[in-house]
mmCIF file of C-alpha atoms and ligand atoms in Angstrom:
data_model
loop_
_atom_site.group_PDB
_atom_site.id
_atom_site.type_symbol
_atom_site.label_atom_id
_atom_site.label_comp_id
_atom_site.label_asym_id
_atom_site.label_seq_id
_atom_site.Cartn_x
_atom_site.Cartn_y
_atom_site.Cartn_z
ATOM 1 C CA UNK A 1 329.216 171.029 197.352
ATOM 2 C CA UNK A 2 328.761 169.589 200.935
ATOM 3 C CA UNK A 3 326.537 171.601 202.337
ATOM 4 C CA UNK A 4 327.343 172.752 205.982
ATOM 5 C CA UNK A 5 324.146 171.960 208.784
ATOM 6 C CA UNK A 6 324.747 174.884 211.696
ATOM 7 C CA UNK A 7 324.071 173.064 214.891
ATOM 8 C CA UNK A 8 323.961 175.389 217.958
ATOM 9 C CA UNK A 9 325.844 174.747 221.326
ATOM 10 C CA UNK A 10 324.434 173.453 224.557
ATOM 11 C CA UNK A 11 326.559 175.193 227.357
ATOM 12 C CA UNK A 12 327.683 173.026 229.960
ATOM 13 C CA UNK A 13 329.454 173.530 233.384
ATOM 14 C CA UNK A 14 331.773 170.565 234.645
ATOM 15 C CA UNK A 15 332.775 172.575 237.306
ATOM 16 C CA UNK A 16 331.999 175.892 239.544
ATOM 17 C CA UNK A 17 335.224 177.716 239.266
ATOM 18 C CA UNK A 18 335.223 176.964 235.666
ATOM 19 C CA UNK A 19 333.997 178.848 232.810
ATOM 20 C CA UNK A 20 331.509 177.134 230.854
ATOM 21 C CA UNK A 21 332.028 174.693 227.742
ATOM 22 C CA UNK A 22 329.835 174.816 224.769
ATOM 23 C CA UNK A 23 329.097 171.386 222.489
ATOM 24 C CA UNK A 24 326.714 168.737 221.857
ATOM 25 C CA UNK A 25 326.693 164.830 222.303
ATOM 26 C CA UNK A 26 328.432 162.842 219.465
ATOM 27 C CA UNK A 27 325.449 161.114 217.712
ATOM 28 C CA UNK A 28 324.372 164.843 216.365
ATOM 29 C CA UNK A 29 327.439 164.793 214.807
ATOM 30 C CA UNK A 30 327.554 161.307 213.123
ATOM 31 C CA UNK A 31 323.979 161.454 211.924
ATOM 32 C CA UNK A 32 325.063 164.428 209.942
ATOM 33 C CA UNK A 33 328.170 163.109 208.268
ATOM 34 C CA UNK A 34 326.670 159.990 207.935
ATOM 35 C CA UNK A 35 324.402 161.386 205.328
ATOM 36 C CA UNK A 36 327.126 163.288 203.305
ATOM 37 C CA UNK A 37 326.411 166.597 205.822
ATOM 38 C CA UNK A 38 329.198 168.994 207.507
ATOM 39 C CA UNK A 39 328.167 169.315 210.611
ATOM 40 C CA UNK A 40 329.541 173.471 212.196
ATOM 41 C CA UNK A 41 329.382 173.984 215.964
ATOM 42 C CA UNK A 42 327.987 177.236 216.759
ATOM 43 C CA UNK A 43 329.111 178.647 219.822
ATOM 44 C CA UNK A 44 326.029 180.385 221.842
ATOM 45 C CA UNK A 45 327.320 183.787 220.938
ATOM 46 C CA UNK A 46 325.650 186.972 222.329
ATOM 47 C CA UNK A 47 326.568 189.793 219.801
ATOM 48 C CA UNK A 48 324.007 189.045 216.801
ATOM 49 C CA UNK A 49 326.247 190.030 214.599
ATOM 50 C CA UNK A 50 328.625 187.551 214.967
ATOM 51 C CA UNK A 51 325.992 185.290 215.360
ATOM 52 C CA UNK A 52 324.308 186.731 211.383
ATOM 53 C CA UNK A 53 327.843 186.589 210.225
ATOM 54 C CA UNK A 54 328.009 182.513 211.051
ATOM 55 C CA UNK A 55 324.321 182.017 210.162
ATOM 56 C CA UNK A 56 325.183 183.170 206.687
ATOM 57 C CA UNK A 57 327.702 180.735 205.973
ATOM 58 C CA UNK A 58 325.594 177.941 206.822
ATOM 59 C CA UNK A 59 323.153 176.283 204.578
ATOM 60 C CA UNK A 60 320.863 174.597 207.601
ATOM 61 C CA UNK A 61 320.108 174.730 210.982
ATOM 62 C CA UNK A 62 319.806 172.098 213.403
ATOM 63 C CA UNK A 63 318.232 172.896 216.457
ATOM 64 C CA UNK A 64 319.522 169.773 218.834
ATOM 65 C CA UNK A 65 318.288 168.206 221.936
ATOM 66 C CA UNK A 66 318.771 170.152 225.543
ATOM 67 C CA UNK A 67 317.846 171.216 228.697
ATOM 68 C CA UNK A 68 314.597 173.379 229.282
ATOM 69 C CA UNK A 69 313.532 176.722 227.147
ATOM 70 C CA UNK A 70 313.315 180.014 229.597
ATOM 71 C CA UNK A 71 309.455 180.595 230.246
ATOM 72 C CA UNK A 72 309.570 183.850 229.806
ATOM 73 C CA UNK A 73 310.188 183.399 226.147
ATOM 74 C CA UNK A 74 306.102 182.763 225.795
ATOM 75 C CA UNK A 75 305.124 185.119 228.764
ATOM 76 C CA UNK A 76 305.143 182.279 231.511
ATOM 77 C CA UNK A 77 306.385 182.131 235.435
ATOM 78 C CA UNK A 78 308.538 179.207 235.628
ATOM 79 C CA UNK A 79 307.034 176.331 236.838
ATOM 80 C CA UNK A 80 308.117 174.571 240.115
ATOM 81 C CA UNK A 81 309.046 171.438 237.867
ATOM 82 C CA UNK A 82 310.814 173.620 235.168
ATOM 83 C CA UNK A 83 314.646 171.758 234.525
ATOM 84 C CA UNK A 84 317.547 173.862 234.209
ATOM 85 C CA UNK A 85 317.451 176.305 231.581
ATOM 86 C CA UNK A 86 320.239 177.521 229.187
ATOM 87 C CA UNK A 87 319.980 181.270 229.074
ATOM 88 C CA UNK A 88 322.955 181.472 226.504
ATOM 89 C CA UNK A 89 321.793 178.743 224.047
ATOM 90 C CA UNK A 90 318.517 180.546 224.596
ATOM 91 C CA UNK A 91 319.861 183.834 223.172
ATOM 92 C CA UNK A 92 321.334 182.271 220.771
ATOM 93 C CA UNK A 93 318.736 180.111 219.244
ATOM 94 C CA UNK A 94 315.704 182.134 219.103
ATOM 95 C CA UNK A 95 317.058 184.275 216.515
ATOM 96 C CA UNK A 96 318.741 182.005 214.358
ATOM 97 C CA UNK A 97 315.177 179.900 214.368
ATOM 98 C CA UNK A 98 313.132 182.567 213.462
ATOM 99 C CA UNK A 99 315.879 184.153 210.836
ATOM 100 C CA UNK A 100 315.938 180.483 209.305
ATOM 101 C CA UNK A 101 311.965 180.041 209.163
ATOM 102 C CA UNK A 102 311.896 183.691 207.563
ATOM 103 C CA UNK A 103 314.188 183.212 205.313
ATOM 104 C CA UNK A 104 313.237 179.560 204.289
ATOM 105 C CA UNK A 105 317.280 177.671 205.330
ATOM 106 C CA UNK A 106 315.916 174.186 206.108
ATOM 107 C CA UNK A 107 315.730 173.606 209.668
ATOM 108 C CA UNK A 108 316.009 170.245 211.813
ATOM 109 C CA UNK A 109 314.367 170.246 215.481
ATOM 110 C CA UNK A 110 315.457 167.663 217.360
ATOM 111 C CA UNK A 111 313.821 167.319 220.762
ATOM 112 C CA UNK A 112 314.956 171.063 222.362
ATOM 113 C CA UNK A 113 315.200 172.018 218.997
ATOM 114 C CA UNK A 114 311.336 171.370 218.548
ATOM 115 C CA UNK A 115 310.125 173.335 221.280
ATOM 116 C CA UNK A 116 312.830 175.876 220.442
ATOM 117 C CA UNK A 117 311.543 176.263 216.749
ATOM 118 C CA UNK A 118 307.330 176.713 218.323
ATOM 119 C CA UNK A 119 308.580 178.954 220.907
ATOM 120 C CA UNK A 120 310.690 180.961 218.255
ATOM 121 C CA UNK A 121 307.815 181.559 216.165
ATOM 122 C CA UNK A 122 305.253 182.454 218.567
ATOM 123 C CA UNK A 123 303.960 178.879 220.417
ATOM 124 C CA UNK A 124 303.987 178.128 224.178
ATOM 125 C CA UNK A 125 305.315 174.445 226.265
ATOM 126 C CA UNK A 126 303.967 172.269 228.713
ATOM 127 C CA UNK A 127 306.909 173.010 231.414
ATOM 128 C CA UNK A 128 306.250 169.445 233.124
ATOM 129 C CA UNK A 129 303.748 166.833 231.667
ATOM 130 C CA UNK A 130 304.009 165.156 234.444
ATOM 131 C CA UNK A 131 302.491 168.095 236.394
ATOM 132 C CA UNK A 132 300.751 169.579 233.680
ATOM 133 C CA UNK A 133 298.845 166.820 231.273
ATOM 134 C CA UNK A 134 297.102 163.742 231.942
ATOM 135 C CA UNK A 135 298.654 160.940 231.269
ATOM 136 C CA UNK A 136 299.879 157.600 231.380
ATOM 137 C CA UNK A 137 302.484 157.584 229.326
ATOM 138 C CA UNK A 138 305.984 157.957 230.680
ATOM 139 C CA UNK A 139 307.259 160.509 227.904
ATOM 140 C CA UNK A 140 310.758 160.333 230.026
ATOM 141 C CA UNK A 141 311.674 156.570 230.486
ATOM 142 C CA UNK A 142 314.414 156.087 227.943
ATOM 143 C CA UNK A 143 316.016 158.602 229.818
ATOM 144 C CA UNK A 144 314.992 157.189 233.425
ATOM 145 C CA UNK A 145 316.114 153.662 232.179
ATOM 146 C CA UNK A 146 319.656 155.212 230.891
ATOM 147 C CA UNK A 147 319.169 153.923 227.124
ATOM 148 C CA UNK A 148 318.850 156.350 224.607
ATOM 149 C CA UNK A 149 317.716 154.023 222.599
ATOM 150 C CA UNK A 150 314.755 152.144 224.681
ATOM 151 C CA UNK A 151 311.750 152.113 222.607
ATOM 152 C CA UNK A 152 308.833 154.204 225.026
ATOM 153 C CA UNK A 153 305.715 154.513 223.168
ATOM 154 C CA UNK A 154 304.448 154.759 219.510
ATOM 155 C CA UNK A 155 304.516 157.355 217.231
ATOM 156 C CA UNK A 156 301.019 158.097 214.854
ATOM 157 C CA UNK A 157 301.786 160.056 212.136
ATOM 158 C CA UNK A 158 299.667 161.884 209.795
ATOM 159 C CA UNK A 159 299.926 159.762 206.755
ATOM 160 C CA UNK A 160 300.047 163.202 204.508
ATOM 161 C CA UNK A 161 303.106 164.614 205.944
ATOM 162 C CA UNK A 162 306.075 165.146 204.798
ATOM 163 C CA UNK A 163 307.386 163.301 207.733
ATOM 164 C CA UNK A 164 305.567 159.822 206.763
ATOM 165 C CA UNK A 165 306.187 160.553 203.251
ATOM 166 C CA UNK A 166 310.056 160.581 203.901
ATOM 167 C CA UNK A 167 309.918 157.548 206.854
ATOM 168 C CA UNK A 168 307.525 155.485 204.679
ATOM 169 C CA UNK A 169 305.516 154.592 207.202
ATOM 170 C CA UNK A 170 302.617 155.902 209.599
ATOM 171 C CA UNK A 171 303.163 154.589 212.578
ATOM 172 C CA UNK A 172 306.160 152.924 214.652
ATOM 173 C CA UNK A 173 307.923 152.901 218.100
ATOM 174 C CA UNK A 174 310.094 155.172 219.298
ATOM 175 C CA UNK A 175 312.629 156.658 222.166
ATOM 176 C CA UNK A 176 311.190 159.662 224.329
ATOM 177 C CA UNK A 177 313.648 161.863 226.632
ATOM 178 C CA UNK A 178 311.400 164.768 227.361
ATOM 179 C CA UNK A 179 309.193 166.419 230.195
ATOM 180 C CA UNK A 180 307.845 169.181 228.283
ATOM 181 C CA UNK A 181 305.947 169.598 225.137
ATOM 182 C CA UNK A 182 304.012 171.934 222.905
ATOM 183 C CA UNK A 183 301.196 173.315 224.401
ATOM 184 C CA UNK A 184 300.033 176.303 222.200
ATOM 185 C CA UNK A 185 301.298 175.741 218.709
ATOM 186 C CA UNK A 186 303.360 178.210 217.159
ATOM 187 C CA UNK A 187 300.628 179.881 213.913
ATOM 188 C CA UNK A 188 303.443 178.774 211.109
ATOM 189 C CA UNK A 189 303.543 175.388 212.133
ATOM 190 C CA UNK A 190 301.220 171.917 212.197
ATOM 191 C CA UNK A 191 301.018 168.917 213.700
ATOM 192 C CA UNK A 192 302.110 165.641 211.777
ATOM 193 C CA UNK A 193 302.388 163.134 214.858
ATOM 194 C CA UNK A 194 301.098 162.602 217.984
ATOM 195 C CA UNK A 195 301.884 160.169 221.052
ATOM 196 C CA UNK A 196 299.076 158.208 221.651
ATOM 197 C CA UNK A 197 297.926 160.215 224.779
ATOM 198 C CA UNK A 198 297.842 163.173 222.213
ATOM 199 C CA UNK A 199 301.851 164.622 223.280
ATOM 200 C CA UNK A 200 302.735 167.065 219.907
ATOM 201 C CA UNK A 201 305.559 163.834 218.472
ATOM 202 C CA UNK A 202 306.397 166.264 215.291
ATOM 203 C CA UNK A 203 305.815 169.263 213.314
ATOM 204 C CA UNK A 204 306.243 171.169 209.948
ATOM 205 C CA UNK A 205 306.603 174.380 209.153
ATOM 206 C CA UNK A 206 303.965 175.623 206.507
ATOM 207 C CA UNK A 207 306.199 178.432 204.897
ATOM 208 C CA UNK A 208 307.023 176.318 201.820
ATOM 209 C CA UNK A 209 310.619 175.214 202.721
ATOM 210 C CA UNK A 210 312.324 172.218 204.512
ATOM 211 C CA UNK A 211 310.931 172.612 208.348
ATOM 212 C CA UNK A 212 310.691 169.692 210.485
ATOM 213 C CA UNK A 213 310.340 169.319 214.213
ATOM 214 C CA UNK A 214 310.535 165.813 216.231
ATOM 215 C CA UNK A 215 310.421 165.266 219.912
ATOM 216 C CA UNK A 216 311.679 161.889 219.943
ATOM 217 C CA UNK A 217 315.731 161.858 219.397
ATOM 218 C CA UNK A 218 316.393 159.980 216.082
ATOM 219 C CA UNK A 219 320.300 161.175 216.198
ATOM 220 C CA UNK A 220 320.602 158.451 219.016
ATOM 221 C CA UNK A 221 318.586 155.549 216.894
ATOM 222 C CA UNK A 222 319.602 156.236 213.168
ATOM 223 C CA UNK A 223 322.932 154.938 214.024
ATOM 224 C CA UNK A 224 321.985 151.085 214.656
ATOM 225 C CA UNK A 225 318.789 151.147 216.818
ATOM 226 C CA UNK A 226 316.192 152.249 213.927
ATOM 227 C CA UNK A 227 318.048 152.884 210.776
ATOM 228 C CA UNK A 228 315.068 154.394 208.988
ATOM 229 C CA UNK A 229 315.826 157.637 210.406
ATOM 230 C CA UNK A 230 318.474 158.005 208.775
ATOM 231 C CA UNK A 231 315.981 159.103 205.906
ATOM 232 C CA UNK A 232 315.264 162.323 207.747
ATOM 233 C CA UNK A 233 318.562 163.180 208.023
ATOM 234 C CA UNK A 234 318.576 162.487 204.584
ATOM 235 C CA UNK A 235 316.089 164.710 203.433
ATOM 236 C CA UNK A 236 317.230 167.507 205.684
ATOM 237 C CA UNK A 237 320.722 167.281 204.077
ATOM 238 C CA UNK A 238 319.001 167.077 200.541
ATOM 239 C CA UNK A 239 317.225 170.194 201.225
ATOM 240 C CA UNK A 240 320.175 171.581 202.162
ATOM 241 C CA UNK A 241 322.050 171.037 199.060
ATOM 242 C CA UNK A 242 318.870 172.532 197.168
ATOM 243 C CA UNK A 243 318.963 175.860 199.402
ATOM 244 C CA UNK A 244 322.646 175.817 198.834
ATOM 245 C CA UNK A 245 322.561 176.061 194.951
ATOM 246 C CA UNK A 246 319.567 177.917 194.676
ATOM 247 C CA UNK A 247 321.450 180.869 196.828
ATOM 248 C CA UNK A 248 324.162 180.279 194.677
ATOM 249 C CA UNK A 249 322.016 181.071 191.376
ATOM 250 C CA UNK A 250 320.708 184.238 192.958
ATOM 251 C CA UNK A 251 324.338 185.471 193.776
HETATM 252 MN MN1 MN B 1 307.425 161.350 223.831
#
């Protein structure tokens, strides 16, 4: 059966007198089907309930791409370069990460989702490299030069991941729309790439199941830019499948 990949809302706000809108940009979306995934919207919703009774129904969890995590979530002040944050989608996220780690649903960080999925289980961010780390690396210029798919800096990845293993390959160029990034890593994940100025690039979760965190945005590349990624998507849909039927043998 298709197995259906829960990908939680960003909340935006077009305009003042509005209420808000929940969603996420398209190439989410297509990366999922275009792998043989059904991708399910989940609306940031506050009663965790509602929110188990959805989680349920899904067999994995993508954690997309966003604005900033609130500080206080790893017991920091916000920092005078901290973005907007997204106090619903925060709510929302931290315990569907940390249900989906526990109970080992494959999970998919994409950028956000990343930093959502070390800050879920216990990590702590950068707020601003910029401000924060030394470096010369621009970590933010595909997003500065409006092209989601402009190639910023390489990616070295540990050639004994699961990450390289499913790429085929241990190093290669990639986009980068972000101003924070790991600082303290979260105790049930490790590193498996790194920037060259040492940014966190990716993790995996060490509980045994499908967990994999990037902070590059391979949604936006998979589709033309860098078709190789579509090979993570691939494996995160595979793993899905896997979880699916082995929840069915159980019931
Ligand atoms: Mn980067």
């Amino acid at each position: 059966m298709t197995p259906i990949i829960g990908i939680p809302c960003g909340t935006f706000h077009d305009r003042a007198w509005c209420p808000p809108s929940f969603g996420h940009r398209k190439p989410y979306i297509d990366a999922i089907v275009n792998v043989g995934g059904a991708p399910l919207l989940i609306p940031p919703i506050q009663d965790e309930k509602v929110l188990r009774t959805i989680y349920e129904r899904i067999d994995g969890l993508l954690l997309a791409g966003g604005g900033d995590i609130a500080p206080t979530y790893y017991g920091e002040e916000p920092h005078k370069h901290l973005g907007p944050v997204d106090v619903l989608r925060d709510q929302a996220e931290m315990p569907l990460a940390r249900w989906a780690f526990a109970e080992g649903k494959p999970i998919l960080g994409i950028c956000r989702g990343m930093q959502v999925l070390n800050v879920a289980l216990g990590g702590s961010l950068y707020q601003d490299i910029p401000a924060q780390l030394e470096t010369l690396l621009e970590h933010n210029s595909s997003y500065t030069r409006e092209d989601w798919t402009y190639m910023a800096h390489k990616l070295n990845l540990d050639p004994a991941s699961q990450l390289a293993h499913v790429l085929g390959l241990q190093n290669m160029m990639t986009n980068s729309l972000h101003h924070q990034s790991i600082k303290e890593l979260a105790s049930g994940l490790q590193v498996v790439a790194w920037a060259p100025d040492g940014v966190v690039e990716a993790v995996e979760g060490l509980n045994g199941h499908f967990v994999m965190g990037v902070q590059c945005h391979p949604e936006a590349l998979q589709g033309q830019a860098d078709t190789r990624w579509q090979a993570l998507f691939a494996a995160f849909v595979t793993s899905c499948v896997a979880y699916q039927q082995q929840t069915l043998l159980v019931a």
